[in-house]
mmCIF file of C-alpha atoms in Angstrom:
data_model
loop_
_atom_site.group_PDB
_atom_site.id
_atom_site.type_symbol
_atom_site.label_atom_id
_atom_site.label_comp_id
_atom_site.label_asym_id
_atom_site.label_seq_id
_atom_site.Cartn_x
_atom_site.Cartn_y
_atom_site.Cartn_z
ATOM 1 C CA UNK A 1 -127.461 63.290 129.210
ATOM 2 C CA UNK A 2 -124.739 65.147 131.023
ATOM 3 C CA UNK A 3 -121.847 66.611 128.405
ATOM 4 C CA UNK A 4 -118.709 65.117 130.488
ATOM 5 C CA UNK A 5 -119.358 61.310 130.951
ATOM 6 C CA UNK A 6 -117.221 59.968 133.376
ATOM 7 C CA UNK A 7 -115.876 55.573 134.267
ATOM 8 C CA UNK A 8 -115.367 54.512 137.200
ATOM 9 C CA UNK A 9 -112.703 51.974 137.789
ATOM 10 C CA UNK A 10 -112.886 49.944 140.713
ATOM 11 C CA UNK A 11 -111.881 52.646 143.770
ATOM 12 C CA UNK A 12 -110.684 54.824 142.127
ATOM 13 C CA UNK A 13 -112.487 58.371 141.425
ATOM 14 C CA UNK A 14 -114.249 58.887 138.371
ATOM 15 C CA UNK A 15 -112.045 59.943 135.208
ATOM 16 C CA UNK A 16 -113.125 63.044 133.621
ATOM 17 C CA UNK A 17 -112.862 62.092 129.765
ATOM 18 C CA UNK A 18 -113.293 65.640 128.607
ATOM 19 C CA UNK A 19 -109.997 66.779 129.910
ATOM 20 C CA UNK A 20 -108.609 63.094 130.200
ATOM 21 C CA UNK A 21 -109.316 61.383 126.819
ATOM 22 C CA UNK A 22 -108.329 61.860 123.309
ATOM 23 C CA UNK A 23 -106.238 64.710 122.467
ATOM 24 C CA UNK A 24 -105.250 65.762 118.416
ATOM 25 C CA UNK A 25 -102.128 67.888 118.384
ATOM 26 C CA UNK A 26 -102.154 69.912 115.214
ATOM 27 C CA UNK A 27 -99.379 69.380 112.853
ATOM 28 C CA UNK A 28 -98.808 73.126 112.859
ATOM 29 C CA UNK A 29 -98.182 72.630 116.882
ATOM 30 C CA UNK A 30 -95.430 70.897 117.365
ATOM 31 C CA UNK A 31 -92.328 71.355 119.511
ATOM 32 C CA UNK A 32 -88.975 71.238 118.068
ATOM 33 C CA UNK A 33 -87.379 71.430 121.274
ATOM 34 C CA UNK A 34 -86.330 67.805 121.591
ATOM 35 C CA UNK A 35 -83.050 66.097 121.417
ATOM 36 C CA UNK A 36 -81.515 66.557 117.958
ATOM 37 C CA UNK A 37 -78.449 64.027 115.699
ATOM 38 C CA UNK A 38 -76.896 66.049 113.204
ATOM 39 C CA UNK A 39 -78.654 65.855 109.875
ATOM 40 C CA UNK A 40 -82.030 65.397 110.549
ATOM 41 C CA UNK A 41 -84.886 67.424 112.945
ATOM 42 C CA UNK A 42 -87.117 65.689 115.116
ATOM 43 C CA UNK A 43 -90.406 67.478 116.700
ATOM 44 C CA UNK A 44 -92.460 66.139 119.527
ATOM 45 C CA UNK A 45 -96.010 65.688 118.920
ATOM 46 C CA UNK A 46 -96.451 63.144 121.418
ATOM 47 C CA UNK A 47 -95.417 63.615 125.138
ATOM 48 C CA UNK A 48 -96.410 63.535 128.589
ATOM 49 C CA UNK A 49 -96.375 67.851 128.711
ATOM 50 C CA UNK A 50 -98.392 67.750 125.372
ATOM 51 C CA UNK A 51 -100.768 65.084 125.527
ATOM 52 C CA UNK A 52 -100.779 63.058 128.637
ATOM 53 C CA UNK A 53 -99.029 60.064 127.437
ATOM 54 C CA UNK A 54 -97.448 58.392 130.329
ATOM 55 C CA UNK A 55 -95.075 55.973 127.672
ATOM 56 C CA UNK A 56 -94.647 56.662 124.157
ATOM 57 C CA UNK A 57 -93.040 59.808 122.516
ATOM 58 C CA UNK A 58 -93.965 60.385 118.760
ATOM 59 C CA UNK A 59 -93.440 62.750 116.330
ATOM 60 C CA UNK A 60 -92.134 63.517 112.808
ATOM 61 C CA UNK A 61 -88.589 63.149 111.588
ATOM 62 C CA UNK A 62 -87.143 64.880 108.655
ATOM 63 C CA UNK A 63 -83.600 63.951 106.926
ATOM 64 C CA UNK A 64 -82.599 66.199 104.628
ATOM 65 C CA UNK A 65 -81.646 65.675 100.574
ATOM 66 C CA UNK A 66 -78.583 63.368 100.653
ATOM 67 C CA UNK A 67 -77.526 63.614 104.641
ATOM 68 C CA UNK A 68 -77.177 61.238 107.139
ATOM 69 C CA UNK A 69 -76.863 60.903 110.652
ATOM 70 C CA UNK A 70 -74.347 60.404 112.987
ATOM 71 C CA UNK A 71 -73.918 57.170 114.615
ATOM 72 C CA UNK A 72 -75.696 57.057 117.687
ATOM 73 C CA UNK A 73 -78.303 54.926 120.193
ATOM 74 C CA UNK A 74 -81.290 55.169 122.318
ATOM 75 C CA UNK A 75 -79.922 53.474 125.492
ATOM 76 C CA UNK A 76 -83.116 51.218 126.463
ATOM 77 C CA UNK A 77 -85.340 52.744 124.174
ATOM 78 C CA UNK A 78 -87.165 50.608 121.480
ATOM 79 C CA UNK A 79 -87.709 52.634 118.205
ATOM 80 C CA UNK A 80 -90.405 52.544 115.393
ATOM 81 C CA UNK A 81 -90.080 54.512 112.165
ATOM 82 C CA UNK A 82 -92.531 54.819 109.589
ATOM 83 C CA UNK A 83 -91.299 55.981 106.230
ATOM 84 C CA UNK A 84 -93.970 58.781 104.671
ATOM 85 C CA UNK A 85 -92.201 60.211 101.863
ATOM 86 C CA UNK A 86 -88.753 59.279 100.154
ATOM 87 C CA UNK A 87 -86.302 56.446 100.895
ATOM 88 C CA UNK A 88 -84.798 55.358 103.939
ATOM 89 C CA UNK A 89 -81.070 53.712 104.395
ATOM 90 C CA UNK A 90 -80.438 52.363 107.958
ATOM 91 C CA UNK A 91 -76.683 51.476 108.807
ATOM 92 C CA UNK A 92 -76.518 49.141 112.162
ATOM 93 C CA UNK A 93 -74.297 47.405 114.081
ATOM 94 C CA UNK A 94 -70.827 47.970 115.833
ATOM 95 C CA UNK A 95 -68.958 49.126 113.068
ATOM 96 C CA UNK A 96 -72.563 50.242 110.909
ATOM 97 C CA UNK A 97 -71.823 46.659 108.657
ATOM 98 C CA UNK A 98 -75.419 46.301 108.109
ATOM 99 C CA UNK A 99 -77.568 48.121 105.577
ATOM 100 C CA UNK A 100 -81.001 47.928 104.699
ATOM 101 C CA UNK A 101 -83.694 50.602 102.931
ATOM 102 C CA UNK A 102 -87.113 51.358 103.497
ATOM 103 C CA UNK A 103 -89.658 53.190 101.277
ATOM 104 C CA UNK A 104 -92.627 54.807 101.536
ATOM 105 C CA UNK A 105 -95.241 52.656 104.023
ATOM 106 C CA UNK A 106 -92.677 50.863 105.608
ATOM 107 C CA UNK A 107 -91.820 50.564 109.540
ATOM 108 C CA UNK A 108 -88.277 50.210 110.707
ATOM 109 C CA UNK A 109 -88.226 48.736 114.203
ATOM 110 C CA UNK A 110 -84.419 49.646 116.262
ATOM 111 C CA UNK A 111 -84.347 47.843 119.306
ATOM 112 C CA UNK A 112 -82.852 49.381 122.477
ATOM 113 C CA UNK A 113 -78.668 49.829 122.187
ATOM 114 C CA UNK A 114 -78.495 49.098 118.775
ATOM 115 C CA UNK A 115 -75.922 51.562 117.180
ATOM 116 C CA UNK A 116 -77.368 52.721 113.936
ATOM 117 C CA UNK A 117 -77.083 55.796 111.808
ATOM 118 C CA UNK A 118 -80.275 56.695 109.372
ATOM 119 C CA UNK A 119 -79.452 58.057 105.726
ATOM 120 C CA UNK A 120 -81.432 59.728 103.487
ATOM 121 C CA UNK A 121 -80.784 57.521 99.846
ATOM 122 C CA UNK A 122 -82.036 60.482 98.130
ATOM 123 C CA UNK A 123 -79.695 63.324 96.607
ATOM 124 C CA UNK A 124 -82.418 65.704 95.867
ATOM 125 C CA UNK A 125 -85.538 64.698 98.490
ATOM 126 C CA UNK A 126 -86.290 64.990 101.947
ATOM 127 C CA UNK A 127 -87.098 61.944 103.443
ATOM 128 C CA UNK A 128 -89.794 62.249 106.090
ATOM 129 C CA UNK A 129 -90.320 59.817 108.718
ATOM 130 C CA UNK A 130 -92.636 59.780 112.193
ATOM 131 C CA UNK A 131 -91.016 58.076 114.806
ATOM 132 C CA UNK A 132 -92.402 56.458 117.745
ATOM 133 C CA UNK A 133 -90.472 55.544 120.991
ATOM 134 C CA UNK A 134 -90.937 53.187 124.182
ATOM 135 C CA UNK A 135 -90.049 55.844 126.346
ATOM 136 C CA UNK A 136 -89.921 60.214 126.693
ATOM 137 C CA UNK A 137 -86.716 60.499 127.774
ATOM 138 C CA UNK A 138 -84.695 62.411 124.845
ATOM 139 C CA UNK A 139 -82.017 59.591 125.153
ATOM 140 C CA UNK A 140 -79.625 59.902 122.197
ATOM 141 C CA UNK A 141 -76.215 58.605 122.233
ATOM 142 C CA UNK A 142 -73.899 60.213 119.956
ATOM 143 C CA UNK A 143 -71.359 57.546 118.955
ATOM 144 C CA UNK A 144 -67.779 57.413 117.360
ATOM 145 C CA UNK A 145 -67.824 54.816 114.373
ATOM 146 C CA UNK A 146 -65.587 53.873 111.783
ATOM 147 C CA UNK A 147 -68.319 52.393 109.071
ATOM 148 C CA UNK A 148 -66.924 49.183 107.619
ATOM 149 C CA UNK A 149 -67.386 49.513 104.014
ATOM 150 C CA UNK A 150 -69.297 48.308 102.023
ATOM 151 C CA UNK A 151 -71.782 47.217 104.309
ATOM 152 C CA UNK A 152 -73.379 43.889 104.241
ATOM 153 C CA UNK A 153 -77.087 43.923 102.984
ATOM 154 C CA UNK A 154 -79.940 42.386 105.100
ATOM 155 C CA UNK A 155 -82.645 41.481 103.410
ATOM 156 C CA UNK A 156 -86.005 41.193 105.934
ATOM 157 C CA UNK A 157 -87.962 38.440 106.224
ATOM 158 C CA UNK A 158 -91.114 37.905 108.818
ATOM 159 C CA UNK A 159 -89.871 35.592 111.204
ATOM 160 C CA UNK A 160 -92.957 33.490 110.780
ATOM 161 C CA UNK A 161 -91.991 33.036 106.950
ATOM 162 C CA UNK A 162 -87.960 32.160 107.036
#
């Protein structure tokens, strides 16, 4: 059996999986180079340059002991966090009136234009995150927001349960 095994898909030429299928980038490999919001750091893992992907960009987020970020957006970009380690406080809407927190296993979903700011609830712990998005361009929109105070607390509930 030949070492590179190859589909064909309808006309088109045959894919070579070696070089075209499943890539692991190392966690030691990542590229900070991405689009930053004061108070956390965000690395790409996932990209077209580093892996091929042609929609999603992924990698890990880090919000440091008692920060927060400014408000900001992702234009048309949908947003999935997954909470590793610590405990997550998002702030959304126009004036940030919203509030809910996530902990460790959880996914936050931020759809596109939603102005939000993440905060880390912790004083004294990182909060680590990996963030997935709909779309590789480094869209962030840096917003100016007076936070209402204190913001109202939304609870979530599966739609298919309300």
């Amino acid at each position: 059996m030949s070492e590179h095994h190859h589909h064909v898909a309808g006309d088109r030429a045959p894919v070579d999986w070696r070089e075209h299928g499943v890539k692991v980038v190392p966690g030691g490999a990542l590229d900070p180079h991405t689009a930053q919001t004061p108070g956390m750091s965000r690395a790409t893992a996932i990209n077209r340059a580093r892996a091929g992907a042609e929609k999603l960009w992924a990698g890990p987020v880090t919000i440091h002991a008692n920060a927060k970020t400014g408000a900001h957006h992702h234009g048309d970009l949908e947003s999935v966090i997954f909470v590793v380690k610590g405990r997550a406080r998002m702030r959304w809407g126009d004036s940030l009136e919203y509030v809910a927190e996530a902990g460790p296993g959880d996914f936050i979903y931020v759809p596109p234009y939603v102005p939000h700011q993440e905060i880390n609830a912790s004083r004294d712990e990182p909060l680590e995150c990996v963030l997935v998005r709909s779309g590789q361009e480094p869209v962030v929109v840096n917003l100016e927001i007076g936070p209402a105070e204190p913001p109202e607390e939304v609870l979530w509930k599966d739609p298919i349960h309300r």
